Short mmCIF file of C-alpha atoms in Angstrom, two decimals:
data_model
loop_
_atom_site.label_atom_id
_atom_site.label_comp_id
_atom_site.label_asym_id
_atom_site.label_seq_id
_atom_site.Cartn_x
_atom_site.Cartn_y
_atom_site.Cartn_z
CA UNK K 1 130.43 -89.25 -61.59
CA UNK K 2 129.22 -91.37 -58.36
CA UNK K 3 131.85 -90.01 -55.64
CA UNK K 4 130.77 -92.70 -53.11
CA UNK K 5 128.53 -95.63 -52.09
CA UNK K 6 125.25 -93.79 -50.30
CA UNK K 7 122.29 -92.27 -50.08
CA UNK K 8 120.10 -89.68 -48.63
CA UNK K 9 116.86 -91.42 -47.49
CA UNK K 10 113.72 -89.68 -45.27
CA UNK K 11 115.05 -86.25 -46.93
CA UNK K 12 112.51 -83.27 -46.36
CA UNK K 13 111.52 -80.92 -49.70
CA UNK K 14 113.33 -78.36 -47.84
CA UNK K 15 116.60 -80.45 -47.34
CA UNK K 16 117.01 -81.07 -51.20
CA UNK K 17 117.35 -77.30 -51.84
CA UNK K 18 120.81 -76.34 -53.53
CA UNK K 19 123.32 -73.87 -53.54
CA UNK K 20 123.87 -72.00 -57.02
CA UNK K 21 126.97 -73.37 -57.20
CA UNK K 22 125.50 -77.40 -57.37
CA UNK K 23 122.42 -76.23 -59.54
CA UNK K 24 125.54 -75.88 -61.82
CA UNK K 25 127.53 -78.62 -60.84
CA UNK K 26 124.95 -81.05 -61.24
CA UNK K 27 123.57 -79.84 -64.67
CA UNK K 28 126.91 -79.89 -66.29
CA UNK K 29 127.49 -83.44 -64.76
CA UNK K 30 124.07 -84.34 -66.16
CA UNK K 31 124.91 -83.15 -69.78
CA UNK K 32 128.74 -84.90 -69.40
CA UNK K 33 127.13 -88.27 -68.94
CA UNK K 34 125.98 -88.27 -72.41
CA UNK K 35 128.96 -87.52 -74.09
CA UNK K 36 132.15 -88.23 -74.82
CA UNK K 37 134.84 -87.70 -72.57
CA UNK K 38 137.21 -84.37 -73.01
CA UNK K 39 141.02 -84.75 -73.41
CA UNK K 40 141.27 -83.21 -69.85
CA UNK K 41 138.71 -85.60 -68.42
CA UNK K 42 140.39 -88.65 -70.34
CA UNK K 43 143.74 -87.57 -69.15
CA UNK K 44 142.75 -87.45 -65.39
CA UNK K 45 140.58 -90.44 -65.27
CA UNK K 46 143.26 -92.56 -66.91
CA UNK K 47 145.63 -91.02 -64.17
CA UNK K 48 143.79 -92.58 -61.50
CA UNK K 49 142.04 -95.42 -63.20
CA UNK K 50 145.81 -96.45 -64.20
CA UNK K 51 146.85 -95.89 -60.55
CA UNK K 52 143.79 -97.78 -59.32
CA UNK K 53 144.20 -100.84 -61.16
CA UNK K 54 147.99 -100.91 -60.41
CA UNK K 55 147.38 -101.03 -56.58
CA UNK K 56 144.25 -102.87 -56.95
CA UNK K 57 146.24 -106.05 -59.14
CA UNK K 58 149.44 -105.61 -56.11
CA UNK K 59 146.75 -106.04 -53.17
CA UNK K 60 145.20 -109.16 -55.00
CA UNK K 61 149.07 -110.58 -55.78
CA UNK K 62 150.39 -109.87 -52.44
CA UNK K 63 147.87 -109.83 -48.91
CA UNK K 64 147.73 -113.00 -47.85
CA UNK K 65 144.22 -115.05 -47.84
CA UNK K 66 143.13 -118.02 -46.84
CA UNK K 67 139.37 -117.65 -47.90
CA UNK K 68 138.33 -119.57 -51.31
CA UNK K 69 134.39 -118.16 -52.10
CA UNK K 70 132.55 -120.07 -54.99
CA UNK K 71 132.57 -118.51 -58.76
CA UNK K 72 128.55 -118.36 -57.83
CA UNK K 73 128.89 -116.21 -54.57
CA UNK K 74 131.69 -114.00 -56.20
CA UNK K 75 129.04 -113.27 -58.82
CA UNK K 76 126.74 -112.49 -56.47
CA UNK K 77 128.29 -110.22 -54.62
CA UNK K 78 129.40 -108.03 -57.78
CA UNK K 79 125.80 -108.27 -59.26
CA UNK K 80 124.45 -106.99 -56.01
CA UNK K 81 127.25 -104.13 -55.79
CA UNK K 82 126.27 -103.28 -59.74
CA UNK K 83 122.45 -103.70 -58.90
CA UNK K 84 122.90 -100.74 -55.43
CA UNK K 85 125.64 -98.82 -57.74
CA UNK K 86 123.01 -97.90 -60.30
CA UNK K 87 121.08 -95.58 -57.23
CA UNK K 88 122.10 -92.35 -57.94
CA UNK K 89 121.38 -89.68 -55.50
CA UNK K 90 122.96 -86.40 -56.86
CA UNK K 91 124.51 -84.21 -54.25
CA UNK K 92 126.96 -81.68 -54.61
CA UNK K 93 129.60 -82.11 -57.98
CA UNK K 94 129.11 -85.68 -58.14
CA UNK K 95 126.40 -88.09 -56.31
CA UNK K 96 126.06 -90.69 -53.85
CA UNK K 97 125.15 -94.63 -53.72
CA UNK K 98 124.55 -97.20 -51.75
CA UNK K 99 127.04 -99.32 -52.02
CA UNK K 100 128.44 -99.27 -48.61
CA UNK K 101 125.78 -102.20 -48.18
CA UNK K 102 127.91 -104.41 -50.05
CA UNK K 103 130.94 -103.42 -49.74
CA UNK K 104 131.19 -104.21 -45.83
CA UNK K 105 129.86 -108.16 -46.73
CA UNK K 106 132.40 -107.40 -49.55
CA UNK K 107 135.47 -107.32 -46.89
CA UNK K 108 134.44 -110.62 -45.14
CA UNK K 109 133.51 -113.02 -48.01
CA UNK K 110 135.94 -112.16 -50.68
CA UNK K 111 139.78 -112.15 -49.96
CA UNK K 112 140.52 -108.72 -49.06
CA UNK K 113 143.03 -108.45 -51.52
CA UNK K 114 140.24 -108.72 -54.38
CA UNK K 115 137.59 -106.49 -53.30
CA UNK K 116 138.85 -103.68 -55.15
CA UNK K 117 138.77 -105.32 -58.23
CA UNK K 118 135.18 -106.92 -57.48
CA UNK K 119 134.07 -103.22 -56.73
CA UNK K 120 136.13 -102.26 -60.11
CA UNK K 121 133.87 -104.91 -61.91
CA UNK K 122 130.53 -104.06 -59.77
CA UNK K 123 131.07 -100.48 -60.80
CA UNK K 124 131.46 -101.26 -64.43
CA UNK K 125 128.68 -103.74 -64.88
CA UNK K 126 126.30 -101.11 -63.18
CA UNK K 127 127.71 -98.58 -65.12
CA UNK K 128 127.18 -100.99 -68.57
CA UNK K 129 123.58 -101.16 -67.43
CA UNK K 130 123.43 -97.08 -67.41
CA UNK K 131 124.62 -97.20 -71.01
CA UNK K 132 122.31 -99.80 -72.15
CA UNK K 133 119.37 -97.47 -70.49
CA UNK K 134 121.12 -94.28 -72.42
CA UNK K 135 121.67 -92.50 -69.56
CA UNK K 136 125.88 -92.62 -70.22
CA UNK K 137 128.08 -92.28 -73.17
CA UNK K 138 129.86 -96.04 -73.63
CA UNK K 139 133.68 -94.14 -73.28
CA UNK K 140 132.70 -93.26 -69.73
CA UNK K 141 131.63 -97.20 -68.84
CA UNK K 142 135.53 -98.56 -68.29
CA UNK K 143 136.87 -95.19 -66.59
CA UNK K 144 134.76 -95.39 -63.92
CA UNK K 145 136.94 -97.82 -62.03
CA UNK K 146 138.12 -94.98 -60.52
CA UNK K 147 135.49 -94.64 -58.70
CA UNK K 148 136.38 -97.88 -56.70
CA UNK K 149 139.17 -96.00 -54.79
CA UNK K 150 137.14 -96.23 -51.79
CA UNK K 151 137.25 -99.85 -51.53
CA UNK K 152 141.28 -99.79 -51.27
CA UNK K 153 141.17 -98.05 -47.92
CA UNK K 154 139.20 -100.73 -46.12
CA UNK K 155 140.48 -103.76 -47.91
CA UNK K 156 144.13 -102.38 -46.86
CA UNK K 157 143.75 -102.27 -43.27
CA UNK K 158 141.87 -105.27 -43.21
CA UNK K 159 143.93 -107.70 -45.43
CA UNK K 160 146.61 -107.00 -42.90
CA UNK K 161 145.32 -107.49 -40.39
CA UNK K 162 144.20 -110.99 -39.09
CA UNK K 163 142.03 -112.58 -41.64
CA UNK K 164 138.36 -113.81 -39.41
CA UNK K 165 134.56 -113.44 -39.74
CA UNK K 166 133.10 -110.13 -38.25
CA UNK K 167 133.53 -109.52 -34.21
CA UNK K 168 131.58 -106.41 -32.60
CA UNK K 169 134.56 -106.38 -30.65
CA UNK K 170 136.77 -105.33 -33.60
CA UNK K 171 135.11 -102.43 -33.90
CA UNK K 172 138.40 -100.21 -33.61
CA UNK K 173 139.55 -102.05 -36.54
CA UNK K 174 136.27 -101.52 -38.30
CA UNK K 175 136.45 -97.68 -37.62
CA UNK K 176 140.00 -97.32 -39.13
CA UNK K 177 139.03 -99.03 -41.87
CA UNK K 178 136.29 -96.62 -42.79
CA UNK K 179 138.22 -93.41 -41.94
CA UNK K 180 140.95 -95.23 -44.40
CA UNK K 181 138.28 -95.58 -46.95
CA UNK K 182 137.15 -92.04 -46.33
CA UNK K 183 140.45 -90.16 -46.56
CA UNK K 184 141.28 -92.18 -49.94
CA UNK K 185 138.34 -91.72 -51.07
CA UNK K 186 138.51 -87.21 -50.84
CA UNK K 187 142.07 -87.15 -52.07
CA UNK K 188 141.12 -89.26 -55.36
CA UNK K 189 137.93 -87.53 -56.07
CA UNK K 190 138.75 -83.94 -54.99
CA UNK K 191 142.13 -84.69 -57.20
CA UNK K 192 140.72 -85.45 -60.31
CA UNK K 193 137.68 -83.64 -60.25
CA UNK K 194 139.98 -80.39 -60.11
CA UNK K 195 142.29 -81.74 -62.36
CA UNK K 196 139.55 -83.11 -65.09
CA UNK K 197 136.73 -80.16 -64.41
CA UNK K 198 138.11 -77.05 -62.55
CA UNK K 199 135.94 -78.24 -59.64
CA UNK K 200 137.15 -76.34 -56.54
CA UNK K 201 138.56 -78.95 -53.66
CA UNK K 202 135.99 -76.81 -51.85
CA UNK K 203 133.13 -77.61 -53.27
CA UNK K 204 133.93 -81.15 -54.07
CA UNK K 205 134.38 -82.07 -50.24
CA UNK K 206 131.53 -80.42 -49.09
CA UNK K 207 129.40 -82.62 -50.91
CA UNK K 208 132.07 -85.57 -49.38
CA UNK K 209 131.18 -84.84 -46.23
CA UNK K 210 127.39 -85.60 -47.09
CA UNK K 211 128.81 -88.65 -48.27
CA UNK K 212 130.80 -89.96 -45.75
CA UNK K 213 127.91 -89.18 -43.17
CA UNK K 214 125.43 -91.59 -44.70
CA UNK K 215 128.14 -94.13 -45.74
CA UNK K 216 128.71 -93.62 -41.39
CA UNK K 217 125.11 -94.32 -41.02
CA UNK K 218 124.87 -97.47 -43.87
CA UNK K 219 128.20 -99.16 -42.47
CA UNK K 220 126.78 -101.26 -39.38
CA UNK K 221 123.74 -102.18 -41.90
CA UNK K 222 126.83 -103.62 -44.28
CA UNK K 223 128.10 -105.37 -41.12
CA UNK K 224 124.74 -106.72 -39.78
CA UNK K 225 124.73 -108.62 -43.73
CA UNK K 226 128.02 -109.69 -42.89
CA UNK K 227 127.19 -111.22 -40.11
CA UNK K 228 124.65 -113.23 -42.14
CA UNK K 229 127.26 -114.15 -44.48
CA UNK K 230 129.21 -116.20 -41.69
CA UNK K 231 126.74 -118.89 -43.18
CA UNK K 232 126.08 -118.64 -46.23
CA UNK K 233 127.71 -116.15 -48.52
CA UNK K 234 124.43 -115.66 -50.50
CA UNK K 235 123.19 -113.85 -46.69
CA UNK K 236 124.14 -111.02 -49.21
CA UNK K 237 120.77 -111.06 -50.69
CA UNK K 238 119.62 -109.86 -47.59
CA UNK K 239 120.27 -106.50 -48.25
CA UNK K 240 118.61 -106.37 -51.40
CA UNK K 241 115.37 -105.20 -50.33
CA UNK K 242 116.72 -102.15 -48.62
CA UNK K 243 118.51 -101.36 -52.41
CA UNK K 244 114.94 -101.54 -53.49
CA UNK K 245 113.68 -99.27 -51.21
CA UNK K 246 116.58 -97.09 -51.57
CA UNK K 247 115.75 -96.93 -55.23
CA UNK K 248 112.27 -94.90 -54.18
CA UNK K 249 113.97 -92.36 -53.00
CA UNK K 250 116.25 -91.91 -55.39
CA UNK K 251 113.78 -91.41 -57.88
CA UNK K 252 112.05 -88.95 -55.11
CA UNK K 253 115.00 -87.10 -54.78
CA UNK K 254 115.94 -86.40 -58.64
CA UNK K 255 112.40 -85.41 -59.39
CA UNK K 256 112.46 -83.01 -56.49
CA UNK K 257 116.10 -81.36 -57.92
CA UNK K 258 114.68 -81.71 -61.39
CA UNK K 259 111.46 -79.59 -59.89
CA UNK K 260 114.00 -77.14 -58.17
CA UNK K 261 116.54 -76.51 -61.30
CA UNK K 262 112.60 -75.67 -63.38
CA UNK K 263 111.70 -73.51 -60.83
CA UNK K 264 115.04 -71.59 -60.48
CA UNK K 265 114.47 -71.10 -64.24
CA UNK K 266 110.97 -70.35 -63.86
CA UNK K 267 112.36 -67.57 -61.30
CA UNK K 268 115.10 -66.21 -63.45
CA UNK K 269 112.43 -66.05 -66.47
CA UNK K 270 109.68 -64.18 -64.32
CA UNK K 271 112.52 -61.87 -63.24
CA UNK K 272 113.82 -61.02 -67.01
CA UNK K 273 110.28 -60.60 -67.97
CA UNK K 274 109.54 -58.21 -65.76
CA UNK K 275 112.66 -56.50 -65.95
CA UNK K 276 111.61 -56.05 -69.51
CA UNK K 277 107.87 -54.92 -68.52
CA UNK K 278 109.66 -52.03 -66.89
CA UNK K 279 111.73 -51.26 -69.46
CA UNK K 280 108.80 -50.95 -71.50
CA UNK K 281 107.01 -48.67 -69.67
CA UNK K 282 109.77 -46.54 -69.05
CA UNK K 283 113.21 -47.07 -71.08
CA UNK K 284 115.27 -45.02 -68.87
CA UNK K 285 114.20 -47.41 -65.96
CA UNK K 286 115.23 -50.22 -67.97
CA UNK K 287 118.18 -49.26 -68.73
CA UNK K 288 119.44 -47.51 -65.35
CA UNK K 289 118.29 -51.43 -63.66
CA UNK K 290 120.70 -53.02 -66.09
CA UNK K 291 123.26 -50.64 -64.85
CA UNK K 292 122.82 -50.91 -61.42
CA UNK K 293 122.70 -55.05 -61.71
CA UNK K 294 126.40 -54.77 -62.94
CA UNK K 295 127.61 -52.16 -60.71
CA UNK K 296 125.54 -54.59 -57.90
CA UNK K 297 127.50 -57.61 -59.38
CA UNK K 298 131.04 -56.18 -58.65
CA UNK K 299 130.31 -54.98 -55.32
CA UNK K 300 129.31 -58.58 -54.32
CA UNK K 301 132.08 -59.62 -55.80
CA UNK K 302 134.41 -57.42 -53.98
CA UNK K 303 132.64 -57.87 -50.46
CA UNK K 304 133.24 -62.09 -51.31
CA UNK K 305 129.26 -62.72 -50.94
CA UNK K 306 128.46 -66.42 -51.26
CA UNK K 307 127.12 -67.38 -54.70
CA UNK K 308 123.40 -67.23 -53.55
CA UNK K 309 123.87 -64.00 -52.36
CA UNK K 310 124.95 -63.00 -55.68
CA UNK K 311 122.19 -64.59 -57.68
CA UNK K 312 119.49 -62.63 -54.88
CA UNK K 313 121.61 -59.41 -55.33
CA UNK K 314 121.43 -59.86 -59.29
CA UNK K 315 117.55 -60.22 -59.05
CA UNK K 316 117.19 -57.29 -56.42
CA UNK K 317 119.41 -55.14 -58.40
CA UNK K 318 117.16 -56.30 -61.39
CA UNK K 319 114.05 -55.72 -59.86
CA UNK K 320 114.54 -52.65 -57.21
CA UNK K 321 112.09 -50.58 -59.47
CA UNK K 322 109.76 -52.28 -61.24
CA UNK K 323 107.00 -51.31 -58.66
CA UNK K 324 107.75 -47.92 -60.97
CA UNK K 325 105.08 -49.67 -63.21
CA UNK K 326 102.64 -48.56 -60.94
CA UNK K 327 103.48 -44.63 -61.07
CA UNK K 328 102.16 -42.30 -63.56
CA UNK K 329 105.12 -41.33 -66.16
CA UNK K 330 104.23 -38.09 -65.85
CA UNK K 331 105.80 -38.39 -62.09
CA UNK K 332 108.59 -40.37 -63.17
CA UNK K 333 109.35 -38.10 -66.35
CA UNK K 334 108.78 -34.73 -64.49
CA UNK K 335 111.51 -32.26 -65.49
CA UNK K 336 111.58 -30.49 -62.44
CA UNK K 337 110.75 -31.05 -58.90
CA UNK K 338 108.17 -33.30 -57.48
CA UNK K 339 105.07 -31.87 -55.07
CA UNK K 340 104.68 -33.49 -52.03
CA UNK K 341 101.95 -35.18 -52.89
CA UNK K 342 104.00 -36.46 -56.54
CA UNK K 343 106.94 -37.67 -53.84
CA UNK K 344 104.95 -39.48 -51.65
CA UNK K 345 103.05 -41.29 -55.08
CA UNK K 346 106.83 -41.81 -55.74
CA UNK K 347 108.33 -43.55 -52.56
CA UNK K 348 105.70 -45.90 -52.59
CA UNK K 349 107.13 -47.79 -55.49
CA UNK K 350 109.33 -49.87 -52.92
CA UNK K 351 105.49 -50.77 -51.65
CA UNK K 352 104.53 -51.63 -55.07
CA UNK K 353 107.27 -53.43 -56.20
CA UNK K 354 107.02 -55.74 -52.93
CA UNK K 355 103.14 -56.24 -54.13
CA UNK K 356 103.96 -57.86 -57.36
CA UNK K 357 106.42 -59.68 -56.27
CA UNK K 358 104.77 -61.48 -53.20
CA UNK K 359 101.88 -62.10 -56.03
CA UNK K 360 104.95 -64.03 -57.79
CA UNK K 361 105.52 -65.62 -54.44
CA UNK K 362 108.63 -68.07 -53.16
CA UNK K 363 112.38 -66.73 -54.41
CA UNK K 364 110.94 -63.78 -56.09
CA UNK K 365 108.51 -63.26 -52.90
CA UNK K 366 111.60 -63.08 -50.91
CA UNK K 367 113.38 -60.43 -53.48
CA UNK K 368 110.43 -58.28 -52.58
CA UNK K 369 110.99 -57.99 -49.02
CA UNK K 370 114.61 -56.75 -49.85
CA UNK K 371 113.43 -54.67 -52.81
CA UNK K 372 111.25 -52.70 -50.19
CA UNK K 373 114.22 -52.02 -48.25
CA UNK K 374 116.12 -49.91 -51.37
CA UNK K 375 115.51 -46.57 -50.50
CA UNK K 376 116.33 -47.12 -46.69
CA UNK K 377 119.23 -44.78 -45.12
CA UNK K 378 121.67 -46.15 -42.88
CA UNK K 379 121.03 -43.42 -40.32
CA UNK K 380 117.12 -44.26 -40.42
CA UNK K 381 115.98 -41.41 -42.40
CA UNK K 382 114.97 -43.19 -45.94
CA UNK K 383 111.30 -44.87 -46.57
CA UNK K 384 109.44 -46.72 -45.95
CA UNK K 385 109.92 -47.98 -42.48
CA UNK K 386 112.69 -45.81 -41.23
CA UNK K 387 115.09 -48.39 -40.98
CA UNK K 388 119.07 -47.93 -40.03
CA UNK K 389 122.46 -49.66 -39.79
CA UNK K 390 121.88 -53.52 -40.21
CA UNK K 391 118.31 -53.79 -39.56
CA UNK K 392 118.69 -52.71 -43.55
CA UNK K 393 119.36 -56.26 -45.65
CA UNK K 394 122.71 -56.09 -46.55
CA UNK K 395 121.68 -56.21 -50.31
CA UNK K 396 119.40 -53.71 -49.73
CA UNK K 397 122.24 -51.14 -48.66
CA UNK K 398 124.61 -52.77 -51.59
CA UNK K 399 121.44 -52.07 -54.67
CA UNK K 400 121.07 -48.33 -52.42
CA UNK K 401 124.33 -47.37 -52.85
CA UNK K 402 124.61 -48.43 -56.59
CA UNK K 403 121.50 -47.39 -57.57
CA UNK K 404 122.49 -43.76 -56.48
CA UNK K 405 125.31 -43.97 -57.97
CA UNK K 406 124.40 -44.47 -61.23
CA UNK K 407 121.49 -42.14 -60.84
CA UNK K 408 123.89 -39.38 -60.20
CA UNK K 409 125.99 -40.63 -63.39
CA UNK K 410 123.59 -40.19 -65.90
CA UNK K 411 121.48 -37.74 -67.34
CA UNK K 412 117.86 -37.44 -66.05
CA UNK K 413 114.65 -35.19 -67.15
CA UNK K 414 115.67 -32.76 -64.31
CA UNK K 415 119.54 -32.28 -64.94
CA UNK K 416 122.61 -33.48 -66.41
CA UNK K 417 124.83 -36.33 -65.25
CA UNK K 418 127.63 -35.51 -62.53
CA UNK K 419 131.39 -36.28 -63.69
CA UNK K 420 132.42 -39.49 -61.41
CA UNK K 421 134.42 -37.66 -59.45
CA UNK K 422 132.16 -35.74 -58.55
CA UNK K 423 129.55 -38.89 -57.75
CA UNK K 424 132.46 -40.57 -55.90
CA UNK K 425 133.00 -37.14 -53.76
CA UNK K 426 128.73 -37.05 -52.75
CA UNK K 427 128.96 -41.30 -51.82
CA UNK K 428 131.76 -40.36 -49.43
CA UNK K 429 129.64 -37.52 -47.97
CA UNK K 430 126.69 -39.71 -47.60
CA UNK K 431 129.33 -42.44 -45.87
CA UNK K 432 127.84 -43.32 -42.57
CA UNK K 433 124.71 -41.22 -43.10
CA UNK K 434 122.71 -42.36 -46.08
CA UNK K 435 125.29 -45.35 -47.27
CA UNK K 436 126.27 -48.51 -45.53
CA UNK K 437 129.82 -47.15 -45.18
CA UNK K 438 131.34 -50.44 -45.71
CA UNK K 439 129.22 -50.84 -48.87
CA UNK K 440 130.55 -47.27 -50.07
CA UNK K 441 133.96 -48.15 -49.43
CA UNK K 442 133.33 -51.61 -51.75
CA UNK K 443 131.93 -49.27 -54.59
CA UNK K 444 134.41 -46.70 -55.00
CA UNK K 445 137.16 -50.03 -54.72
CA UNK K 446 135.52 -51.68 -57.67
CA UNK K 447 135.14 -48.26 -59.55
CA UNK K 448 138.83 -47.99 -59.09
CA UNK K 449 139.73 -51.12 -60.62
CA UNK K 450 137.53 -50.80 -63.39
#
C-alpha cells in the first residue's frame, strides 16, 4: 500500500539493503496485493477511505474558487497522477511514488477544493491499471483512496488562502503546505496500518521519513511544472519524462530487493545446511547448537537487541561449531581428558569454522568473524586471540555464555550433566572473569522466567 508520492533515484546497491523487520514487511505486503482484503484490513480502510471522501466532498462544496480548468486538462492532470502513481518504490511497510510531481501543478490548475478527489481518482485509475497487469486483487482498487490523504493537507492551507498562480515569494506558504501534507499524511497511514496489520507506528514512520525526504526533494520540481502551467495547463506534460525515467529505477530498485530477499534465503539455507552437516558428523553437536540457538534467542531478547542482531545471533548460535567438522571424532568423543596436543587440535575449530564460512562469503562471511570469537574470555584468557571485555563481539560473549551453559547441562562422553543450580552457581563464578557479566546476568534472568 503506496504510503506517499516519491521515489528513491541514484540509490547505491548498498543503500537498498533492509532491516529484517522490512524483508518482512515488504513480502507480506507483496503477497496482500494479490488477495482479498481481511475483515481487519476492510474495516480500517473503510474507516479512513469513509473519512477521506467525507472531507474530500466538504473541501470541494465549501473553499471558494474562482478557477474553471477544461474537462481535457482535468483529465490530464489525473492521467498523469495515475501514469507517476503506478512507480512503486518499496521502502519500509509500504512504498513510495512520485506523485509529488503532479500534485504541486495539481494545487495551481485545479480548484483547491478538488484536488483531493482528482488524486482520489488518479490513485484509482493507476491502481485499475495494476489490476489489469495482475499485480492487485480488484477489492483493493476502490480502497485505495485512502491513500490520497496527503493531498488534503496542501489543498487545505492553500484553498484558504488567496487563490493566485505560483510566487517564489510564497514560499512560507508553500512550506506549510507540505509540512500540512506531511503530518496528515503519518497520522493516516501509521493509523491504519496498525489498526489493519499490527504494523508498529515505529516502523511505519521510519519508512515516512524516507518518504517525506524525497517528496522534500521532488516538491520545487512540482513547482517548476507549475510554473509552466501559468500558460497552458497541459505544461503538465512536462514532467512526464522525468516519470519515465523514474520508472528505470524503480524497476532497478525492486530487482535489487528481489536479489536481496533470494540471497537472505540463500543465507538462511546455507546456514541450515550446514547446521545439519554438523549434526551429521556428530549428533551431539547438532543437537547441543539447536540448544544453544534458543537459549541465544532469549538472551537477545531480554538484552532488547535490534532484529538484525537477532537474526546474526540465531546464525552464530547456529553455526559456533561447525568448524568441529574438521576435528577427528575421536577428539570430540574422547571420554576422558584431552592431551595437549588433542586441545590445541580442539581450539582451533573457532579457526576452522571462520574458514568455511569466509569460503561462503558476504552475511555468512561476517558470522565467521564472530564465530571465531566464541571461546574468547572476558578477562582475555580464552583462544584464539586473547581477546577481553568489548573488544569480544557482543554476540560472541552472548553464544559463550550459552554455549557453556548448556554444555554444563547435559551429559557428555566425559561426565554427567550438572543440576541447573548448580550451572547457574559456576556462570556467576565465571561473572566478570570468563562471562560478559552483563550477558550472565541476561541468562540466568531468562532462565528464571522460563
Amino acid at each position: 500500500m503506496p504510503l506517499s508520492m516519491s521515489t528513491v533515484a541514484g540509490a547505491s546497491p548498498r543503500a537498498v539493503l533492509l532491516d529484517p523487520d522490512e524483508q518482512r514487511v515488504i513480502e507480506e505486503q507483496r503477497a496482500r496485493r494479490l488477495h482479498s482484503l481481511a475483515h481487519r484490513e476492510v474495516w480500517s480502510f473503510g474507516l479512513f477511505a469513509g473519512g477521506f471522501l467525507a472531507v474530500a466532498v466538504l473541501m470541494a462544496a465549501l473553499l471558494p474558487s474562482h478557477r474553471s480548468p477544461g474537462i481535457a486538462a482535468v483529465l490530464v492532470l489525473i492521467a498523469a497522477y495515475a501514469a507517476s502513481f503506478r512507480l512503486d518504490f518499496e521502502i519500509g511497510s509500504g512504498s513510495a511514488v512520485p506523485t509529488q510531481l503532479m500534485l504541486v501543478p495539481m494545487l495551481f490548475v485545479l480548484p483547491a477544493g478538488f484536488v483531493p478527489l482528482a488524486v482520489a481518482a488518479g490513485i484509482v485509475l493507476g491502481s485499475f491499471d495494476e489490476y489489469l497487469r495482475g499485480s492487485l486483487h480488484l477489492g483493493r482498487v476502490v480502497l485505495r483512496v485512502v491513500n490520497a490523504w496527503h493531498a488534503v493537507g496542501p489543498a487545505l492551507v492553500l484553498g484558504l488562502a488567496v487563490e493566485r498562480g505560483p510566487r517564489l515569494s510564497d514560499w512560507p506558504l508553500y512550506t506549510a503546505a507540505l509540512l500540512a501534507q506531511f503530518v496528515l499524511d503519518d497520522v493516516c497511514a501509521a493509523g491504519r496500518e496498525w489498526i489493519a496489520l499490527g504494523v508498529r507506528p515505529s516502523v511505519q514512520l521510519r519508512a515516512m521519513v524516507w518518504v517525506h525526504a524525497i517528496d522534500a526533494g521532488l516538491a520545487p520540481v512540482g513547482l517548476a511544472v507549475a510554473f509552466a502551467t501559468e500558460s497552458s495547463p497541459y505544461g503538465v506534460v512536462l514532467a512526464l519524462p522525468l516519470v519515465g525515467l523514474l520508472s528505470v529505477f524503480a524497476r532497478e530498485r525492486r530487482v535489487r530487493i528481489d536479489h536481496e530477499l533470494e540471497l537472505r534465503d540463500a543465507y538462511r539455507g546455507t546456514a541450515f545446511l550446514l547446521g545439519d552437516v554438523v549434526e551429521a558428523d556428530d549428533s551431539y553437536t547438532g543437537i547441543h547448537s539447536r540448544d544453544v540457538v534458543e537459549l541465544t534467542l532469549r538472551v537477545a531478547d531480554q538484552l532488547e537487541l535490534s532484529t538484525r542482531e537477532r537474526r546474526d545471533a540465531e546464525f552464530v548460535a547456529l553455526l559456533h561449531d561447525v568448524g568441529k567438522v574438521r576435528v577427528p571424532n575421536s577428539i570430540i568423543n574422547k571420554p576422558g581428558p584431552l592431551t595437549p596436543e588433542e586441545r590445541v587440535v580442539m581450539e582451533r575449530h573457532t579457526i576452522e569454522g571462520e574458514r568455511l564460512l569466509h569460503r561462503v562469503g558476504g552475511l555468512l562471511g561476517e558470522i565467521g568473524r564472530v564465530i571465531r570469537s566464541c571461546h574468547e574470555h572476558w578477562d582475555g584468557n580464552g583462544y584464539p586471540d586473547g581477546l577481553a571485555g568489548d573488544e569480544i563481539p557482543l554476540l560472541a560473549r552472548i553464544v559463550a555464555c550459552c554455549d557453556a551453559f548448556n554444555a554444563m547441562t547435559s551429559d557428555r562422553s566425559y561426565r554427567k550433566a550438572l543440576p541447573q543450580h548448580e550451572a547457574v552457581a559456576e556462570l556467576r563464578r565465571g561473572r566478570g572473569t570468563q562471562f560478559d557479566p552483563r550477558v550472565v546476568d541476561a541468562l540466568i534472568e531468562t532462565l528464571a522466567v522460563a
